[in-house]
PDB file of C-alpha atoms in Angstrom:
ATOM      1  CA  MET A   1      -8.900  33.865  -5.127  1.00  0.00           C
ATOM      2  CA  ALA A   2      -7.372  30.424  -4.615  1.00  0.00           C
ATOM      3  CA  LEU A   3      -9.282  27.144  -4.667  1.00  0.00           C
ATOM      4  CA  THR A   4      -8.838  24.795  -1.687  1.00  0.00           C
ATOM      5  CA  ILE A   5     -10.228  21.258  -1.797  1.00  0.00           C
ATOM      6  CA  VAL A   6     -10.623  19.451   1.533  1.00  0.00           C
ATOM      7  CA  VAL A   7     -11.196  15.679   1.677  1.00  0.00           C
ATOM      8  CA  ARG A   8     -13.998  15.422   4.254  1.00  0.00           C
ATOM      9  CA  SER A   9     -14.622  11.671   4.167  1.00  0.00           C
ATOM     10  CA  GLY A  10     -13.046   9.670   6.975  1.00  0.00           C
ATOM     11  CA  ASP A  11     -12.479  10.305  10.659  1.00  0.00           C
ATOM     12  CA  SER A  12      -9.308  12.391  10.492  1.00  0.00           C
ATOM     13  CA  GLU A  13      -9.213  15.376  12.855  1.00  0.00           C
ATOM     14  CA  SER A  14      -6.981  17.154  10.332  1.00  0.00           C
ATOM     15  CA  PRO A  15      -8.521  16.312   6.949  1.00  0.00           C
ATOM     16  CA  PRO A  16      -6.099  16.498   4.016  1.00  0.00           C
ATOM     17  CA  LYS A  17      -6.405  19.511   1.745  1.00  0.00           C
ATOM     18  CA  ILE A  18      -4.668  21.044  -1.225  1.00  0.00           C
ATOM     19  CA  THR A  19      -4.823  24.591  -2.598  1.00  0.00           C
ATOM     20  CA  PHE A  20      -4.646  25.437  -6.305  1.00  0.00           C
ATOM     21  CA  ASP A  21      -4.169  28.599  -8.308  1.00  0.00           C
ATOM     22  CA  ALA A  22      -5.059  27.101 -11.687  1.00  0.00           C
ATOM     23  CA  PRO A  23      -7.898  27.550 -14.212  1.00  0.00           C
ATOM     24  CA  ARG A  24      -8.758  23.821 -14.181  1.00  0.00           C
ATOM     25  CA  VAL A  25      -8.499  21.093 -11.530  1.00  0.00           C
ATOM     26  CA  VAL A  26      -9.380  17.491 -12.416  1.00  0.00           C
ATOM     27  CA  ILE A  27     -10.713  15.177  -9.691  1.00  0.00           C
ATOM     28  CA  GLY A  28     -10.492  11.415 -10.126  1.00  0.00           C
ATOM     29  CA  ARG A  29      -8.741   8.132  -9.404  1.00  0.00           C
ATOM     30  CA  GLY A  30      -6.204   8.321 -12.229  1.00  0.00           C
ATOM     31  CA  GLU A  31      -2.564   9.284 -11.824  1.00  0.00           C
ATOM     32  CA  GLY A  32      -2.889  12.373 -14.016  1.00  0.00           C
ATOM     33  CA  CYS A  33      -5.574  14.009 -11.841  1.00  0.00           C
ATOM     34  CA  GLU A  34      -4.795  17.043  -9.712  1.00  0.00           C
ATOM     35  CA  VAL A  35      -6.884  15.552  -6.867  1.00  0.00           C
ATOM     36  CA  ARG A  36      -6.369  11.766  -6.652  1.00  0.00           C
ATOM     37  CA  LEU A  37      -8.981   9.808  -4.694  1.00  0.00           C
ATOM     38  CA  PRO A  38      -8.121   6.093  -4.419  1.00  0.00           C
ATOM     39  CA  ASP A  39     -11.657   4.706  -4.145  1.00  0.00           C
ATOM     40  CA  PRO A  40     -13.079   2.357  -6.828  1.00  0.00           C
ATOM     41  CA  SER A  41     -16.388   4.252  -6.782  1.00  0.00           C
ATOM     42  CA  VAL A  42     -14.503   7.310  -8.132  1.00  0.00           C
ATOM     43  CA  SER A  43     -13.951   7.249 -11.899  1.00  0.00           C
ATOM     44  CA  HIS A  44     -10.468   7.656 -13.335  1.00  0.00           C
ATOM     45  CA  ARG A  45     -11.501  11.124 -14.542  1.00  0.00           C
ATOM     46  CA  HIS A  46     -14.576  11.916 -12.469  1.00  0.00           C
ATOM     47  CA  ALA A  47     -15.146  15.681 -12.375  1.00  0.00           C
ATOM     48  CA  SER A  48     -13.366  18.974 -12.905  1.00  0.00           C
ATOM     49  CA  ILE A  49     -13.498  22.396 -11.307  1.00  0.00           C
ATOM     50  CA  ARG A  50     -12.943  25.244 -13.743  1.00  0.00           C
ATOM     51  CA  GLN A  51     -12.475  28.954 -13.371  1.00  0.00           C
ATOM     52  CA  ARG A  52     -15.029  31.025 -15.283  1.00  0.00           C
ATOM     53  CA  GLY A  53     -14.434  34.717 -14.833  1.00  0.00           C
ATOM     54  CA  THR A  54     -14.501  35.345 -11.086  1.00  0.00           C
ATOM     55  CA  ASP A  55     -16.456  32.139 -10.427  1.00  0.00           C
ATOM     56  CA  TYR A  56     -15.529  28.490 -10.097  1.00  0.00           C
ATOM     57  CA  ILE A  57     -17.807  25.861 -11.630  1.00  0.00           C
ATOM     58  CA  VAL A  58     -17.855  22.083 -11.200  1.00  0.00           C
ATOM     59  CA  VAL A  59     -18.489  19.788 -14.182  1.00  0.00           C
ATOM     60  CA  ASP A  60     -19.146  16.051 -14.166  1.00  0.00           C
ATOM     61  CA  GLU A  61     -16.817  14.404 -16.690  1.00  0.00           C
ATOM     62  CA  GLY A  62     -19.154  11.510 -17.543  1.00  0.00           C
ATOM     63  CA  SER A  63     -18.390   9.569 -14.361  1.00  0.00           C
ATOM     64  CA  THR A  64     -19.888   6.173 -13.556  1.00  0.00           C
ATOM     65  CA  ASN A  65     -21.562   7.202 -10.284  1.00  0.00           C
ATOM     66  CA  GLY A  66     -22.153  10.884 -10.925  1.00  0.00           C
ATOM     67  CA  THR A  67     -21.139  14.090  -9.159  1.00  0.00           C
ATOM     68  CA  PHE A  68     -23.290  15.623  -6.428  1.00  0.00           C
ATOM     69  CA  VAL A  69     -23.227  19.214  -5.183  1.00  0.00           C
ATOM     70  CA  GLY A  70     -24.951  18.855  -1.837  1.00  0.00           C
ATOM     71  CA  PRO A  71     -27.990  16.652  -2.605  1.00  0.00           C
ATOM     72  CA  VAL A  72     -28.177  17.547  -6.306  1.00  0.00           C
ATOM     73  CA  LEU A  73     -26.832  15.187  -8.958  1.00  0.00           C
ATOM     74  CA  LEU A  74     -25.258  16.924 -11.956  1.00  0.00           C
ATOM     75  CA  SER A  75     -26.033  15.702 -15.447  1.00  0.00           C
ATOM     76  CA  PRO A  76     -22.953  14.583 -17.443  1.00  0.00           C
ATOM     77  CA  GLN A  77     -21.037  17.634 -18.720  1.00  0.00           C
ATOM     78  CA  ALA A  78     -23.469  19.929 -16.894  1.00  0.00           C
ATOM     79  CA  SER A  79     -21.931  22.686 -14.765  1.00  0.00           C
ATOM     80  CA  ARG A  80     -22.829  24.329 -11.474  1.00  0.00           C
ATOM     81  CA  VAL A  81     -21.407  27.458  -9.875  1.00  0.00           C
ATOM     82  CA  LEU A  82     -19.671  26.778  -6.556  1.00  0.00           C
ATOM     83  CA  LYS A  83     -19.761  28.822  -3.374  1.00  0.00           C
ATOM     84  CA  SER A  84     -17.172  28.672  -0.639  1.00  0.00           C
ATOM     85  CA  GLY A  85     -18.175  25.902   1.752  1.00  0.00           C
ATOM     86  CA  ASP A  86     -20.055  23.818  -0.838  1.00  0.00           C
ATOM     87  CA  ARG A  87     -19.804  20.043  -0.402  1.00  0.00           C
ATOM     88  CA  ILE A  88     -19.224  17.789  -3.414  1.00  0.00           C
ATOM     89  CA  ARG A  89     -19.642  14.018  -3.489  1.00  0.00           C
ATOM     90  CA  VAL A  90     -17.728  11.937  -6.048  1.00  0.00           C
ATOM     91  CA  GLY A  91     -18.445   8.242  -5.648  1.00  0.00           C
ATOM     92  CA  ARG A  92     -18.302   7.619  -1.896  1.00  0.00           C
ATOM     93  CA  VAL A  93     -15.920  10.502  -1.216  1.00  0.00           C
ATOM     94  CA  TRP A  94     -17.019  13.859   0.165  1.00  0.00           C
ATOM     95  CA  LEU A  95     -15.069  17.015  -0.650  1.00  0.00           C
ATOM     96  CA  GLU A  96     -15.423  20.579   0.587  1.00  0.00           C
ATOM     97  CA  VAL A  97     -14.604  23.562  -1.623  1.00  0.00           C
ATOM     98  CA  LEU A  98     -13.159  26.720  -0.071  1.00  0.00           C
ATOM     99  CA  LEU A  99     -12.529  29.942  -1.983  1.00  0.00           C
ATOM    100  CA  GLU A 100      -9.987  31.922  -0.004  1.00  0.00           C
ATOM    101  CA  HIS A 101      -7.001  34.230  -0.227  1.00  0.00           C
ATOM    102  CA  VAL A 102      -4.209  31.791   0.661  1.00  0.00           C
ATOM    103  CA  PRO A 103      -1.005  30.787  -1.147  1.00  0.00           C
ATOM    104  CA  PRO A 104      -1.220  27.671  -3.348  1.00  0.00           C
ATOM    105  CA  THR A 105       0.260  24.366  -2.200  1.00  0.00           C
ATOM    106  CA  GLN A 106       3.900  23.907  -3.185  1.00  0.00           C
ATOM    107  CA  GLN A 107       4.581  20.881  -5.426  1.00  0.00           C
ATOM    108  CA  PRO A 108       0.876  20.025  -5.872  1.00  0.00           C
ATOM    109  CA  GLN A 109       1.609  16.800  -7.786  1.00  0.00           C
ATOM    110  CA  LEU A 110       3.650  15.467  -4.888  1.00  0.00           C
ATOM    111  CA  ALA A 111       1.062  16.704  -2.374  1.00  0.00           C
ATOM    112  CA  THR A 112      -1.887  14.994  -4.107  1.00  0.00           C
ATOM    113  CA  LYS A 113       0.079  11.733  -4.393  1.00  0.00           C
ATOM    114  CA  GLU A 114       0.872  11.819  -0.685  1.00  0.00           C
ATOM    115  CA  ILE A 115      -2.808  12.499   0.094  1.00  0.00           C
ATOM    116  CA  ALA A 116      -3.787   9.479  -2.013  1.00  0.00           C
ATOM    117  CA  LEU A 117      -1.211   7.284  -0.280  1.00  0.00           C
ATOM    118  CA  ALA A 118      -2.344   8.487   3.162  1.00  0.00           C
ATOM    119  CA  LEU A 119      -5.956   7.582   2.310  1.00  0.00           C
ATOM    120  CA  VAL A 120      -4.822   4.125   1.201  1.00  0.00           C
ATOM    121  CA  ALA A 121      -2.861   3.772   4.463  1.00  0.00           C
ATOM    122  CA  ASP A 122      -5.970   4.580   6.497  1.00  0.00           C
ATOM    123  CA  ALA A 123      -7.952   1.979   4.550  1.00  0.00           C
ATOM    124  CA  LEU A 124      -5.293  -0.709   5.025  1.00  0.00           C
ATOM    125  CA  LYS A 125      -4.990   0.006   8.758  1.00  0.00           C
ATOM    126  CA  ALA A 126      -8.775  -0.166   9.131  1.00  0.00           C
ATOM    127  CA  GLN A 127      -8.617  -3.664   7.621  1.00  0.00           C
ATOM    128  CA  GLY A 128      -5.800  -4.687   9.949  1.00  0.00           C
ATOM    129  CA  GLN A 129      -3.183  -4.785   7.181  1.00  0.00           C
ATOM    130  CA  GLU A 130       0.361  -3.412   7.104  1.00  0.00           C
ATOM    131  CA  ALA A 131       0.544   0.120   5.727  1.00  0.00           C
ATOM    132  CA  GLU A 132       4.146   1.258   6.319  1.00  0.00           C
ATOM    133  CA  LEU A 133       7.125   1.006   4.024  1.00  0.00           C
ATOM    134  CA  VAL A 134       9.437  -1.520   5.708  1.00  0.00           C
ATOM    135  CA  LEU A 135      13.239  -1.253   5.366  1.00  0.00           C
ATOM    136  CA  GLN A 136      15.003  -4.517   6.154  1.00  0.00           C
ATOM    137  CA  VAL A 137      18.497  -6.026   6.230  1.00  0.00           C
ATOM    138  CA  SER A 138      17.979  -8.952   3.871  1.00  0.00           C
ATOM    139  CA  ALA A 139      21.522 -10.367   4.044  1.00  0.00           C
ATOM    140  CA  GLY A 140      24.675  -9.801   6.064  1.00  0.00           C
ATOM    141  CA  PRO A 141      25.701  -9.798   9.735  1.00  0.00           C
ATOM    142  CA  ASP A 142      22.588  -7.812  10.716  1.00  0.00           C
ATOM    143  CA  ALA A 143      20.084  -9.830   8.656  1.00  0.00           C
ATOM    144  CA  GLY A 144      16.575  -9.606  10.129  1.00  0.00           C
ATOM    145  CA  LEU A 145      16.792  -6.010  11.380  1.00  0.00           C
ATOM    146  CA  HIS A 146      14.035  -3.797  10.035  1.00  0.00           C
ATOM    147  CA  LEU A 147      12.685  -0.248  10.259  1.00  0.00           C
ATOM    148  CA  ASP A 148       9.198   1.134   9.499  1.00  0.00           C
ATOM    149  CA  ILE A 149       9.255   4.302   7.382  1.00  0.00           C
ATOM    150  CA  GLU A 150       6.158   6.224   8.446  1.00  0.00           C
ATOM    151  CA  GLY A 151       4.634   9.282   6.817  1.00  0.00           C
ATOM    152  CA  PHE A 152       6.334  11.572   4.334  1.00  0.00           C
ATOM    153  CA  GLY A 153       9.227  14.001   4.568  1.00  0.00           C
ATOM    154  CA  LYS A 154      10.732  12.485   7.710  1.00  0.00           C
ATOM    155  CA  ARG A 155      14.438  11.616   7.494  1.00  0.00           C
ATOM    156  CA  TYR A 156      15.877   8.367   8.854  1.00  0.00           C
ATOM    157  CA  VAL A 157      19.540   7.516   9.421  1.00  0.00           C
ATOM    158  CA  VAL A 158      21.058   4.051   9.059  1.00  0.00           C
ATOM    159  CA  GLY A 159      24.418   3.465  10.724  1.00  0.00           C
ATOM    160  CA  ARG A 160      26.390   2.109  13.686  1.00  0.00           C
ATOM    161  CA  GLY A 161      25.829   5.082  15.988  1.00  0.00           C
ATOM    162  CA  GLN A 162      23.482   5.003  18.962  1.00  0.00           C
ATOM    163  CA  ALA A 163      21.366   7.818  17.482  1.00  0.00           C
ATOM    164  CA  ALA A 164      20.744   5.948  14.207  1.00  0.00           C
ATOM    165  CA  ASP A 165      17.116   5.045  13.444  1.00  0.00           C
ATOM    166  CA  LEU A 166      18.258   1.651  12.137  1.00  0.00           C
ATOM    167  CA  ARG A 167      21.323   0.712  14.167  1.00  0.00           C
ATOM    168  CA  VAL A 168      23.569  -1.965  12.651  1.00  0.00           C
ATOM    169  CA  THR A 169      26.529  -3.754  14.257  1.00  0.00           C
ATOM    170  CA  ASP A 170      28.604  -4.286  11.101  1.00  0.00           C
ATOM    171  CA  ALA A 171      32.128  -2.972  11.737  1.00  0.00           C
ATOM    172  CA  ASP A 172      32.384  -1.783   8.117  1.00  0.00           C
ATOM    173  CA  ALA A 173      29.460   0.598   8.600  1.00  0.00           C
ATOM    174  CA  SER A 174      29.948   4.214   9.704  1.00  0.00           C
ATOM    175  CA  ARG A 175      28.133   5.770  12.657  1.00  0.00           C
ATOM    176  CA  ARG A 176      25.993   7.801  10.242  1.00  0.00           C
ATOM    177  CA  HIS A 177      26.165   5.933   6.980  1.00  0.00           C
ATOM    178  CA  VAL A 178      23.117   6.827   4.830  1.00  0.00           C
ATOM    179  CA  GLU A 179      19.990   8.948   5.134  1.00  0.00           C
ATOM    180  CA  LEU A 180      16.534   7.950   3.854  1.00  0.00           C
ATOM    181  CA  GLU A 181      13.456  10.058   3.148  1.00  0.00           C
ATOM    182  CA  ARG A 182      10.093   9.130   1.639  1.00  0.00           C
ATOM    183  CA  GLN A 183       8.541  11.600  -0.826  1.00  0.00           C
ATOM    184  CA  GLY A 184       5.281  10.462  -2.385  1.00  0.00           C
ATOM    185  CA  ASP A 185       5.750   6.934  -3.691  1.00  0.00           C
ATOM    186  CA  GLN A 186       9.540   7.325  -3.896  1.00  0.00           C
ATOM    187  CA  LEU A 187      12.187   6.417  -1.334  1.00  0.00           C
ATOM    188  CA  ARG A 188      15.236   8.674  -1.618  1.00  0.00           C
ATOM    189  CA  VAL A 189      18.634   7.757  -0.204  1.00  0.00           C
ATOM    190  CA  ARG A 190      21.923   9.679   0.077  1.00  0.00           C
ATOM    191  CA  GLU A 191      25.423   9.117   1.394  1.00  0.00           C
ATOM    192  CA  LEU A 192      26.519  10.807   4.622  1.00  0.00           C
ATOM    193  CA  GLY A 193      30.250  10.595   3.966  1.00  0.00           C
ATOM    194  CA  SER A 194      30.793   7.032   5.185  1.00  0.00           C
ATOM    195  CA  LYS A 195      34.351   5.607   5.281  1.00  0.00           C
ATOM    196  CA  ASN A 196      33.609   2.616   3.017  1.00  0.00           C
ATOM    197  CA  GLY A 197      30.929   4.094   0.778  1.00  0.00           C
ATOM    198  CA  THR A 198      27.553   2.672  -0.300  1.00  0.00           C
ATOM    199  CA  LEU A 199      26.405   0.888  -3.443  1.00  0.00           C
ATOM    200  CA  LEU A 200      22.870   1.094  -4.854  1.00  0.00           C
ATOM    201  CA  ASP A 201      22.384  -1.811  -7.230  1.00  0.00           C
ATOM    202  CA  GLY A 202      26.153  -1.818  -7.788  1.00  0.00           C
ATOM    203  CA  GLU A 203      26.415   1.940  -8.410  1.00  0.00           C
ATOM    204  CA  PRO A 204      28.242   4.211  -5.924  1.00  0.00           C
ATOM    205  CA  LEU A 205      25.921   6.390  -3.905  1.00  0.00           C
ATOM    206  CA  THR A 206      26.667  10.130  -3.568  1.00  0.00           C
ATOM    207  CA  GLN A 207      25.573  12.862  -1.201  1.00  0.00           C
ATOM    208  CA  THR A 208      22.985  13.911  -3.781  1.00  0.00           C
ATOM    209  CA  PRO A 209      19.687  12.078  -3.041  1.00  0.00           C
ATOM    210  CA  MET A 210      18.939   9.207  -5.429  1.00  0.00           C
ATOM    211  CA  VAL A 211      15.658   7.325  -5.951  1.00  0.00           C
ATOM    212  CA  TRP A 212      15.855   3.836  -4.487  1.00  0.00           C
ATOM    213  CA  LYS A 213      13.564   1.747  -6.709  1.00  0.00           C
ATOM    214  CA  PRO A 214      11.711  -1.364  -5.495  1.00  0.00           C
ATOM    215  CA  GLY A 215      13.773  -4.509  -6.025  1.00  0.00           C
ATOM    216  CA  GLN A 216      17.141  -2.743  -5.846  1.00  0.00           C
ATOM    217  CA  LEU A 217      19.645  -3.726  -3.152  1.00  0.00           C
ATOM    218  CA  LEU A 218      21.558  -1.208  -1.078  1.00  0.00           C
ATOM    219  CA  ARG A 219      24.975  -2.441   0.050  1.00  0.00           C
ATOM    220  CA  LEU A 220      26.042  -0.813   3.286  1.00  0.00           C
ATOM    221  CA  GLY A 221      29.310  -2.301   4.582  1.00  0.00           C
ATOM    222  CA  THR A 222      28.735  -6.045   4.340  1.00  0.00           C
ATOM    223  CA  ASN A 223      24.966  -5.747   4.802  1.00  0.00           C
ATOM    224  CA  TYR A 224      22.425  -5.771   1.962  1.00  0.00           C
ATOM    225  CA  LEU A 225      19.233  -3.776   2.498  1.00  0.00           C
ATOM    226  CA  SER A 226      15.903  -3.909   0.638  1.00  0.00           C
ATOM    227  CA  TYR A 227      12.375  -2.643   1.278  1.00  0.00           C
ATOM    228  CA  THR A 228       8.691  -3.471   0.733  1.00  0.00           C
ATOM    229  CA  ASP A 229       6.048  -0.817   0.056  1.00  0.00           C
ATOM    230  CA  PRO A 230       2.435  -2.051   0.430  1.00  0.00           C
ATOM    231  CA  LEU A 231       1.047   1.478  -0.017  1.00  0.00           C
ATOM    232  CA  SER A 232       2.352   2.058  -3.534  1.00  0.00           C
ATOM    233  CA  THR A 233       1.325  -1.458  -4.562  1.00  0.00           C
ATOM    234  CA  ALA A 234      -2.227  -0.958  -3.258  1.00  0.00           C
ATOM    235  CA  LEU A 235      -2.500   2.467  -4.913  1.00  0.00           C
ATOM    236  CA  GLU A 236      -1.414   1.046  -8.289  1.00  0.00           C
ATOM    237  CA  GLU A 237      -3.991  -1.747  -8.009  1.00  0.00           C
ATOM    238  CA  LEU A 238      -6.766   0.726  -7.153  1.00  0.00           C
ATOM    239  CA  GLU A 239      -5.887   3.023 -10.043  1.00  0.00           C
ATOM    240  CA  ALA A 240      -5.830   0.109 -12.517  1.00  0.00           C
ATOM    241  CA  ALA A 241      -9.167  -1.327 -11.353  1.00  0.00           C
ATOM    242  CA  GLU A 242     -12.472  -0.869 -13.188  1.00  0.00           C
ATOM    243  CA  ASP A 243     -15.010   1.592 -11.774  1.00  0.00           C
ATOM    244  CA  GLU A 244     -17.246   0.135  -9.081  1.00  0.00           C
ATOM    245  CA  ARG A 245     -20.872   0.959  -9.835  1.00  0.00           C
ATOM    246  CA  LEU A 246     -22.661   1.904  -6.628  1.00  0.00           C
ATOM    247  CA  ASP A 247     -25.936   0.229  -5.744  1.00  0.00           C
ATOM    248  CA  PRO A 248     -28.611   2.995  -5.716  1.00  0.00           C
ATOM    249  CA  THR A 249     -29.983   1.534  -2.476  1.00  0.00           C
ATOM    250  CA  GLU A 250     -26.598   1.514  -0.773  1.00  0.00           C
ATOM    251  CA  GLU A 251     -26.667   3.517   2.413  1.00  0.00           C
ATOM    252  CA  LEU A 252     -23.748   5.933   2.260  1.00  0.00           C
ATOM    253  CA  ALA A 253     -22.125   7.124   5.449  1.00  0.00           C
ATOM    254  CA  ALA A 254     -23.377  10.531   6.508  1.00  0.00           C
ATOM    255  CA  LEU A 255     -20.937  13.410   6.476  1.00  0.00           C
ATOM    256  CA  GLN A 256     -20.404  14.998   9.870  1.00  0.00           C
ATOM    257  CA  ALA A 257     -19.467  18.658  10.132  1.00  0.00           C
ATOM    258  CA  ASP A 258     -16.283  19.149  12.130  1.00  0.00           C
ATOM    259  CA  ALA A 259     -16.794  22.792  13.046  1.00  0.00           C
ATOM    260  CA  THR A 260     -17.767  23.838  16.565  1.00  0.00           C
ATOM    261  CA  PRO A 261     -20.940  25.913  17.044  1.00  0.00           C
ATOM    262  CA  ASN A 262     -18.818  29.042  17.609  1.00  0.00           C
ATOM    263  CA  GLU A 263     -16.935  28.453  14.347  1.00  0.00           C
ATOM    264  CA  VAL A 264     -20.238  28.024  12.512  1.00  0.00           C
ATOM    265  CA  ASP A 265     -21.658  31.230  13.981  1.00  0.00           C
ATOM    266  CA  ALA A 266     -18.498  33.115  12.944  1.00  0.00           C
ATOM    267  CA  ARG A 267     -18.822  32.111   9.311  1.00  0.00           C
ATOM    268  CA  PRO A 268     -20.938  33.879   6.687  1.00  0.00           C
ATOM    269  CA  ALA A 269     -24.346  32.247   6.223  1.00  0.00           C
ATOM    270  CA  SER A 270     -23.321  30.945   2.793  1.00  0.00           C
ATOM    271  CA  ALA A 271     -20.258  29.178   4.207  1.00  0.00           C
ATOM    272  CA  ALA A 272     -21.609  27.796   7.480  1.00  0.00           C
ATOM    273  CA  ALA A 273     -21.416  24.018   7.589  1.00  0.00           C
ATOM    274  CA  PRO A 274     -24.476  22.280   9.090  1.00  0.00           C
ATOM    275  CA  ARG A 275     -24.071  20.146  12.170  1.00  0.00           C
ATOM    276  CA  GLY A 276     -24.899  16.458  11.792  1.00  0.00           C
ATOM    277  CA  PRO A 277     -25.496  14.613   8.507  1.00  0.00           C
ATOM    278  CA  LEU A 278     -25.213  16.834   5.460  1.00  0.00           C
ATOM    279  CA  VAL A 279     -27.257  14.543   3.212  1.00  0.00           C
ATOM    280  CA  GLU A 280     -29.320  11.574   4.408  1.00  0.00           C
ATOM    281  CA  GLN A 281     -30.211  10.397   0.914  1.00  0.00           C
ATOM    282  CA  PRO A 282     -28.821  12.049  -2.240  1.00  0.00           C
ATOM    283  CA  ARG A 283     -31.536  13.583  -4.377  1.00  0.00           C
ATOM    284  CA  ILE A 284     -31.338  13.078  -8.127  1.00  0.00           C
ATOM    285  CA  ALA A 285     -32.172  16.244 -10.003  1.00  0.00           C
ATOM    286  CA  HIS A 286     -34.697  16.125 -12.886  1.00  0.00           C
ATOM    287  CA  ARG A 287     -35.975  12.681 -11.874  1.00  0.00           C
ATOM    288  CA  ARG A 288     -39.408  11.957 -10.400  1.00  0.00           C
ATOM    289  CA  GLY A 289     -40.388   9.035  -8.201  1.00  0.00           C
ATOM    290  CA  LYS A 290     -42.577   6.299  -9.688  1.00  0.00           C
ATOM    291  CA  HIS A 291     -46.354   7.129  -9.810  1.00  0.00           C
ATOM    292  CA  ARG A 292     -45.725  10.576  -8.378  1.00  0.00           C
ATOM    293  CA  PHE A 293     -47.189  13.709  -9.950  1.00  0.00           C
ATOM    294  CA  ILE A 294     -46.265  17.314  -9.418  1.00  0.00           C
ATOM    295  CA  ASN A 295     -48.942  20.071  -9.564  1.00  0.00           C
ATOM    296  CA  ALA A 296     -48.395  20.803 -13.266  1.00  0.00           C
ATOM    297  CA  ASP A 297     -48.979  17.171 -14.184  1.00  0.00           C
ATOM    298  CA  ALA A 298     -52.238  17.098 -12.187  1.00  0.00           C
ATOM    299  CA  PHE A 299     -53.478  20.283 -13.877  1.00  0.00           C
ATOM    300  CA  VAL A 300     -52.807  18.887 -17.362  1.00  0.00           C
ATOM    301  CA  ALA A 301     -54.603  15.631 -16.487  1.00  0.00           C
ATOM    302  CA  VAL A 302     -57.719  17.463 -15.204  1.00  0.00           C
ATOM    303  CA  LEU A 303     -57.767  19.735 -18.250  1.00  0.00           C
ATOM    304  CA  ALA A 304     -57.577  16.763 -20.616  1.00  0.00           C
ATOM    305  CA  LEU A 305     -60.448  15.038 -18.786  1.00  0.00           C
ATOM    306  CA  PHE A 306     -62.548  18.201 -19.007  1.00  0.00           C
ATOM    307  CA  VAL A 307     -61.955  18.494 -22.785  1.00  0.00           C
ATOM    308  CA  LEU A 308     -62.933  14.833 -23.230  1.00  0.00           C
ATOM    309  CA  ILE A 309     -66.197  15.305 -21.312  1.00  0.00           C
ATOM    310  CA  VAL A 310     -67.100  18.445 -23.287  1.00  0.00           C
ATOM    311  CA  SER A 311     -66.389  16.604 -26.566  1.00  0.00           C
ATOM    312  CA  VAL A 312     -68.666  13.689 -25.616  1.00  0.00           C
ATOM    313  CA  LEU A 313     -71.488  16.049 -24.577  1.00  0.00           C
ATOM    314  CA  GLY A 314     -71.108  17.968 -27.848  1.00  0.00           C
ATOM    315  CA  LEU A 315     -71.412  14.818 -29.926  1.00  0.00           C
ATOM    316  CA  TYR A 316     -74.476  13.689 -27.912  1.00  0.00           C
ATOM    317  CA  TRP A 317     -76.187  17.087 -28.455  1.00  0.00           C
ATOM    318  CA  LEU A 318     -75.363  17.032 -32.213  1.00  0.00           C
ATOM    319  CA  PHE A 319     -76.832  13.584 -32.845  1.00  0.00           C
ATOM    320  CA  SER A 320     -79.858  14.079 -30.535  1.00  0.00           C
ATOM    321  CA  SER A 321     -80.822  17.309 -32.335  1.00  0.00           C
ATOM    322  CA  ASP A 322     -81.251  15.388 -35.614  1.00  0.00           C
TER     323      ASP A 322
END
């Protein structure tokens, strides 16, 4: 049985998810986590999901803002058995756990990094900031040309041909000169057999993809190309930041179920996701409100009062009999 974790926070119609076939999955903001969530309310190592026999359990790893399963807050290092369809909240981020017979995600480290970068991109776009990696001709006859590299895994061609994604006019450039592809936080570049070759920071480029690091210049004909990557910069800043402690009175956005009524009816009762807000106000387990008594407390108080009255009457009878 594989473990799928779906990031349910946000407005995406296709929420990001990743499937694991591993005995332990760490959730947090740090680079070494299997599920990376770039939100300052998520601790660097927030929680973990572990396989115990045929079950999966979730454990809070001493996080700053705690780990919720539905409305219940877990105590630090306390565990809770998960069912397929359970919702987990870490910081401000909602996750859904699915236990299903599906193949695990290929290259999970790359996949979780791309999920983290996509979440950062959504946040930057919501704030009206640039979120794409921008390739630009910084010097040469085509200085000022630029190309936005969007998403991951898409290949872009730079050259003189009409079909090139970034079309240059330099006569020393070939029609299809180099190919670029973004994978995670890396930009990979390879030669396409150009007539004059390509230099990456002075080193000849080959047809084997090479990592183009920030700050390096790519010489293509007589043009020099560079790029800026606001996503990777923002992700590094978020991962290096201190945990943000949530205000207990902060009103968290309600989680909306994305399933249609027919999809809900088709699921087992244990896995059906409720329509509307999942949790209006998280409930803290093992904590009572101020000046509030449960039935056991009231019974003990009445019993103590009764014993006190009987004791006073006994003393009065003892002294009056003398």
